[in-house]
mmCIF file of C-alpha atoms in Angstrom:
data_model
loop_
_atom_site.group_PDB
_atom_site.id
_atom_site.type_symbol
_atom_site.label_atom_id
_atom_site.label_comp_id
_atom_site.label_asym_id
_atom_site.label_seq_id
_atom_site.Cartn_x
_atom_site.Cartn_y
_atom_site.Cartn_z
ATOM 1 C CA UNK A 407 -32.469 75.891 -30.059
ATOM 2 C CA UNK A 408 -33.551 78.896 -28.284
ATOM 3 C CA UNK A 409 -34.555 81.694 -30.691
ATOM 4 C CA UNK A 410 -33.873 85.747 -29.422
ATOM 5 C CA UNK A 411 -35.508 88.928 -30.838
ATOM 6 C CA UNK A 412 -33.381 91.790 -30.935
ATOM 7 C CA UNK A 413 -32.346 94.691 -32.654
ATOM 8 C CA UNK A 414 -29.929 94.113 -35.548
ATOM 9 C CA UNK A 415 -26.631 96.300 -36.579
ATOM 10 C CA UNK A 416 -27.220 94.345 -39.928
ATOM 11 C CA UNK A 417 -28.984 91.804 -41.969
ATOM 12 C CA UNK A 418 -28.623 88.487 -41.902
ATOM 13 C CA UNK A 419 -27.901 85.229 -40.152
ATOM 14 C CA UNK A 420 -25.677 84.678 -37.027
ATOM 15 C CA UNK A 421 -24.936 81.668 -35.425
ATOM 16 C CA UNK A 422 -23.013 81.912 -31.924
ATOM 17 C CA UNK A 423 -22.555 82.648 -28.515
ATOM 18 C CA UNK A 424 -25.224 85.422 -27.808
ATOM 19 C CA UNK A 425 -23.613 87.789 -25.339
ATOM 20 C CA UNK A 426 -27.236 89.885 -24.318
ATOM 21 C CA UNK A 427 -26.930 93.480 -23.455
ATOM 22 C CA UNK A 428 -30.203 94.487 -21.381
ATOM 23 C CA UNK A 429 -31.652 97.540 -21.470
ATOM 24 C CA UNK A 430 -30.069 100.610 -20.160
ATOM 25 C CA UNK A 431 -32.259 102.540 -17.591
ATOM 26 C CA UNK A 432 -31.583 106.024 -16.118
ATOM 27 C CA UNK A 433 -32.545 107.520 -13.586
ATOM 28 C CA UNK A 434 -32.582 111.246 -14.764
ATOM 29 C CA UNK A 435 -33.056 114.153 -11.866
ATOM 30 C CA UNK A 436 -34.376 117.750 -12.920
ATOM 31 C CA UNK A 437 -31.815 119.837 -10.958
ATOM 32 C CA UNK A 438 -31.881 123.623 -10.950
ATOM 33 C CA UNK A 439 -29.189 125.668 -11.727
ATOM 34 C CA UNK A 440 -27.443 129.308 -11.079
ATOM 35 C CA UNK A 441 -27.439 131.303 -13.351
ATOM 36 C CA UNK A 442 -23.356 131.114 -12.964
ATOM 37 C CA UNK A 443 -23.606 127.528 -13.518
ATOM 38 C CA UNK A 444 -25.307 128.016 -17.398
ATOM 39 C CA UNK A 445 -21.692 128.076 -19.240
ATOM 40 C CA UNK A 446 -20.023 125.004 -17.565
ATOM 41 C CA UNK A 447 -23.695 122.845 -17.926
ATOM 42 C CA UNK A 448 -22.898 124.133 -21.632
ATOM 43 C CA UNK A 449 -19.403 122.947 -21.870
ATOM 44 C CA UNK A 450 -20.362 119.785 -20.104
ATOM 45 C CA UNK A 451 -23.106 119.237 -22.871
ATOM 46 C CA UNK A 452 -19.878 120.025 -25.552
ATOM 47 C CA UNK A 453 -17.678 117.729 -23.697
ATOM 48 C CA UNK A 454 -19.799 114.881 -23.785
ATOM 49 C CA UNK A 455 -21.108 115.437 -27.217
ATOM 50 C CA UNK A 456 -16.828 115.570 -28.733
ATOM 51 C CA UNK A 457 -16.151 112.743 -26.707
ATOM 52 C CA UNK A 458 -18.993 110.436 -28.260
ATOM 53 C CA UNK A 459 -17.951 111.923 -31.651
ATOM 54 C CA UNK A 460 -14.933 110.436 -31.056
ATOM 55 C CA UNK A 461 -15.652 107.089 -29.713
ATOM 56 C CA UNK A 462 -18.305 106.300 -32.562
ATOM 57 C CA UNK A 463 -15.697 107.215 -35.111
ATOM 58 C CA UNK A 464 -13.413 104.709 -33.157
ATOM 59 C CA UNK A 465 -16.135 101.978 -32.970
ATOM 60 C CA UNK A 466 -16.577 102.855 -36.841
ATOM 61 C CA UNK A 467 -13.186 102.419 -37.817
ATOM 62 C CA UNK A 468 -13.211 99.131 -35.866
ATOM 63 C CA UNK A 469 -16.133 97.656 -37.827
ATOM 64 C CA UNK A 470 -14.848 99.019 -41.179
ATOM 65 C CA UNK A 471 -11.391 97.366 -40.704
ATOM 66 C CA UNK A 472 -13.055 93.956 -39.185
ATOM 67 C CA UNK A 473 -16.817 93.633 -41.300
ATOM 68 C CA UNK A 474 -16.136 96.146 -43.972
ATOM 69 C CA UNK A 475 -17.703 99.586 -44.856
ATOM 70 C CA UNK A 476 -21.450 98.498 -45.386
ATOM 71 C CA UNK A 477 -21.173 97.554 -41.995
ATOM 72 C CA UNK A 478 -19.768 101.028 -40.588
ATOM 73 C CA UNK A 479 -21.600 103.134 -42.368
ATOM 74 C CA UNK A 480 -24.437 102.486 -39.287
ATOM 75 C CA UNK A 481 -22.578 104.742 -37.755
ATOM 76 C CA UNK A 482 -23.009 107.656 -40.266
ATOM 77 C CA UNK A 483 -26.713 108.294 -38.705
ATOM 78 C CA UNK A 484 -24.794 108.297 -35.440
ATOM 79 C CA UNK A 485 -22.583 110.924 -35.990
ATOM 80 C CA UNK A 486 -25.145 113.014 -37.871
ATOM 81 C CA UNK A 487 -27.256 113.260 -34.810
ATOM 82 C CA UNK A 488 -24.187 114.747 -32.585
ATOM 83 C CA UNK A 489 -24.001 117.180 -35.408
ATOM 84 C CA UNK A 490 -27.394 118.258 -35.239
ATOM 85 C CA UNK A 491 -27.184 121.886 -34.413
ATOM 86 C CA UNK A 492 -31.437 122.325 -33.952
ATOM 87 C CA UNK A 493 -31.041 119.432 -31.301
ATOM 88 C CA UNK A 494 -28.073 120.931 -29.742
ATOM 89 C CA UNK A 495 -29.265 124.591 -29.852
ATOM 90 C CA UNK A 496 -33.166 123.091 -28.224
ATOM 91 C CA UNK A 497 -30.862 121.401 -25.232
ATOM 92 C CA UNK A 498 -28.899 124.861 -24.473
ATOM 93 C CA UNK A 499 -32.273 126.825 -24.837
ATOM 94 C CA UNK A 500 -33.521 124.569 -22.331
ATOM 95 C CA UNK A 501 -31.114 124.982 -19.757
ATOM 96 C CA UNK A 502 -31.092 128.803 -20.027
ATOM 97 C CA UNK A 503 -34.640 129.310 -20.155
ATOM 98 C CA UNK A 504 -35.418 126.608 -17.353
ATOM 99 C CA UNK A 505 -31.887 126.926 -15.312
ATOM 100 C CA UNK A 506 -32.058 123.092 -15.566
ATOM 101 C CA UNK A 507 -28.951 120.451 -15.147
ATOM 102 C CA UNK A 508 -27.746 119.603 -18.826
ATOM 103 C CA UNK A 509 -28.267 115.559 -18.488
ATOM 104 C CA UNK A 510 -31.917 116.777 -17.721
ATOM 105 C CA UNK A 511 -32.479 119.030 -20.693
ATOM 106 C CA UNK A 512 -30.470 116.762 -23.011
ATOM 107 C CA UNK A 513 -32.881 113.901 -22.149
ATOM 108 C CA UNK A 514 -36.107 115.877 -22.645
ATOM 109 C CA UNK A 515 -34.878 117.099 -25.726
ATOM 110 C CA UNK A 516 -34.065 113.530 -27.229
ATOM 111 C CA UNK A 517 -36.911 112.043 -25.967
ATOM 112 C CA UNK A 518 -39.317 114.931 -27.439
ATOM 113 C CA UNK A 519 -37.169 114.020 -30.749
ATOM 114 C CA UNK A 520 -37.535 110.045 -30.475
ATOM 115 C CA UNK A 521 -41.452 110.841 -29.590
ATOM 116 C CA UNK A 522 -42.208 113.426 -32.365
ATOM 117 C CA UNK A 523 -40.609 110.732 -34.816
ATOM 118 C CA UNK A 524 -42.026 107.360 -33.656
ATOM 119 C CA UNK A 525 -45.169 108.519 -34.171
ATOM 120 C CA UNK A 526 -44.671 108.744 -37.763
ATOM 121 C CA UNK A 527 -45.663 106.245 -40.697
ATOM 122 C CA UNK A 528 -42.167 106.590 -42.151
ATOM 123 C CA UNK A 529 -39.943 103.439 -41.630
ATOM 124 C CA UNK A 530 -36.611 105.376 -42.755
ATOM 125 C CA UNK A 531 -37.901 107.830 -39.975
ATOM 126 C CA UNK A 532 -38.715 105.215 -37.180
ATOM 127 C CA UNK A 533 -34.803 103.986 -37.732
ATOM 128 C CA UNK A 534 -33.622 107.252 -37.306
ATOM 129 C CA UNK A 535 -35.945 107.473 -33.671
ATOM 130 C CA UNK A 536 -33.491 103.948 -32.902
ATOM 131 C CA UNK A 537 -30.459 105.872 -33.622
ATOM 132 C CA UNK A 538 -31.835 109.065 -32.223
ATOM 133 C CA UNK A 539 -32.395 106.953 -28.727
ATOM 134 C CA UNK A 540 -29.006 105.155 -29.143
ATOM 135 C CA UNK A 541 -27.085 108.077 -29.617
ATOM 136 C CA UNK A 542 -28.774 109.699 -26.681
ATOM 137 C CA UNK A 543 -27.641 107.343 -24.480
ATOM 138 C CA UNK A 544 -24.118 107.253 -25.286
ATOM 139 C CA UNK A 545 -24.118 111.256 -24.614
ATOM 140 C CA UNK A 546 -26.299 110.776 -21.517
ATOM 141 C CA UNK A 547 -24.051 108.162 -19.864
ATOM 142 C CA UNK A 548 -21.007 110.387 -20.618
ATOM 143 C CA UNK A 549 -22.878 113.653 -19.240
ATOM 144 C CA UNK A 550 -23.703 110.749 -15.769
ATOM 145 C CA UNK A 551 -20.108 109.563 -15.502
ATOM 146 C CA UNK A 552 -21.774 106.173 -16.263
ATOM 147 C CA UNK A 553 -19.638 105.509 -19.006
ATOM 148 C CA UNK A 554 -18.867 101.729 -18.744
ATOM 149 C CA UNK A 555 -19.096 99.507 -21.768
ATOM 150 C CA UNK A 556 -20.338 96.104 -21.462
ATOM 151 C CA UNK A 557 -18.164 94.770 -24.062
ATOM 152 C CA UNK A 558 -15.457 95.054 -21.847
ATOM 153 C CA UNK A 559 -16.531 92.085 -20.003
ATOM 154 C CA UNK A 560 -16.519 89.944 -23.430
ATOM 155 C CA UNK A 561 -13.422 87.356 -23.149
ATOM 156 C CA UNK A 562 -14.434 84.943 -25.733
ATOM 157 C CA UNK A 563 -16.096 85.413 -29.655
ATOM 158 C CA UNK A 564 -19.399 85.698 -29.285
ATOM 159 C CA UNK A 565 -22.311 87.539 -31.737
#
C-alpha cells in the first residue's frame, strides 16, 4: 500500500482511487498599463472575482447536497476572502499607483497576504493563509483565461 500526504478538505479516512492534482504554477508578468487602461484592469479584477463567487457557491452547493453541510461549510472561508474589501481595495491601489496589469497586482497582493500570515504562530491563521492561496488561484486563473478544471478529466469514482 502506497501511503500519500496531502492536503485534506476534511478529516478522516479514505480509501480509493487517488486521482492527484499537482501543483498549479504561474507564470505571472508585471505589465504596465495606460492610464486609460486602469478602469477595464478594474472590471477585469470584478469580473473574475463574481465569477469565482459564483463557482465556489456552485462547488458548495454540490458538496452540501452530496457530503452534507459540515463538509461545505470549507467553502465559507472561501467566499469570505472574495469579500474582503481591504484585499480588494490593496489590489486596485496597486494598479493605480503602479499602472500595473491586474493578474500582477492581484498576485502580489495575495501573496503579501499568504506571507504576512504564514509567518504567524496561529494555526486558525495558517488555515486561513491555505485558503487565502487557494482562493487566489481560482481568481488568478480566471483573470489568465486558464480556467480549466482538472476534475473534468475524472470518468470514474475516485477520492
Amino acid at each position: 500500500m502506497k501511503r500519500i500526504k496531502g492536503i485534506s478538505a476534511s478529516s478522516g479516512i479514505a480509501v480509493g482511487k487517488a486521482f492527484l492534482i499537482g501543483r498549479e504554477e504561474f507564470s505571472v508578468v508585471c505589465k504596465k498599463i495606460s492610464l486609460e487602461d486602469i478602469p477595464s484592469e478594474i472590471l477585469r479584477l470584478e469580473d473574475a472575482l463574481i465569477k469565482t463567487r459564483r463557482e465556489l457557491i456552485e462547488f458548495q452547493k454540490e458538496i452540501e447536497k452530496n457530503l452534507g453541510s459540515e463538509h461545505a461549510q470549507i467553502f465559507d472561508a472561501h467566499l469570505l476572502v472574495l469579500e474582503d474589501r481591504v484585499l480588494i481595495e490593496d489590489v486596485i491601489s496597486k494598479i493605480k499607483k503602479n499602472r500595473i496589469n491586474v493578474e500582477y497586482a492581484f498576485w502580489e497582493v495575495i501573496k503579501k497576504y499568504i506571507e504576512t500570515l504564514s509567518k504567524l504562530d496561529d494555526g486558525y491563521l495558517k488555515e486561513r493563509a491555505l485558503d487565502l492561496r487557494d482562493v487566489g488561484k481560482r481568481v488568478l486563473k480566471k483573470l489568465l483565461k486558464k480556467d480549466v478544471h482538472p476534475y473534468t478529466q475524472i470518468k470514474e469514482k475516485v477520492i
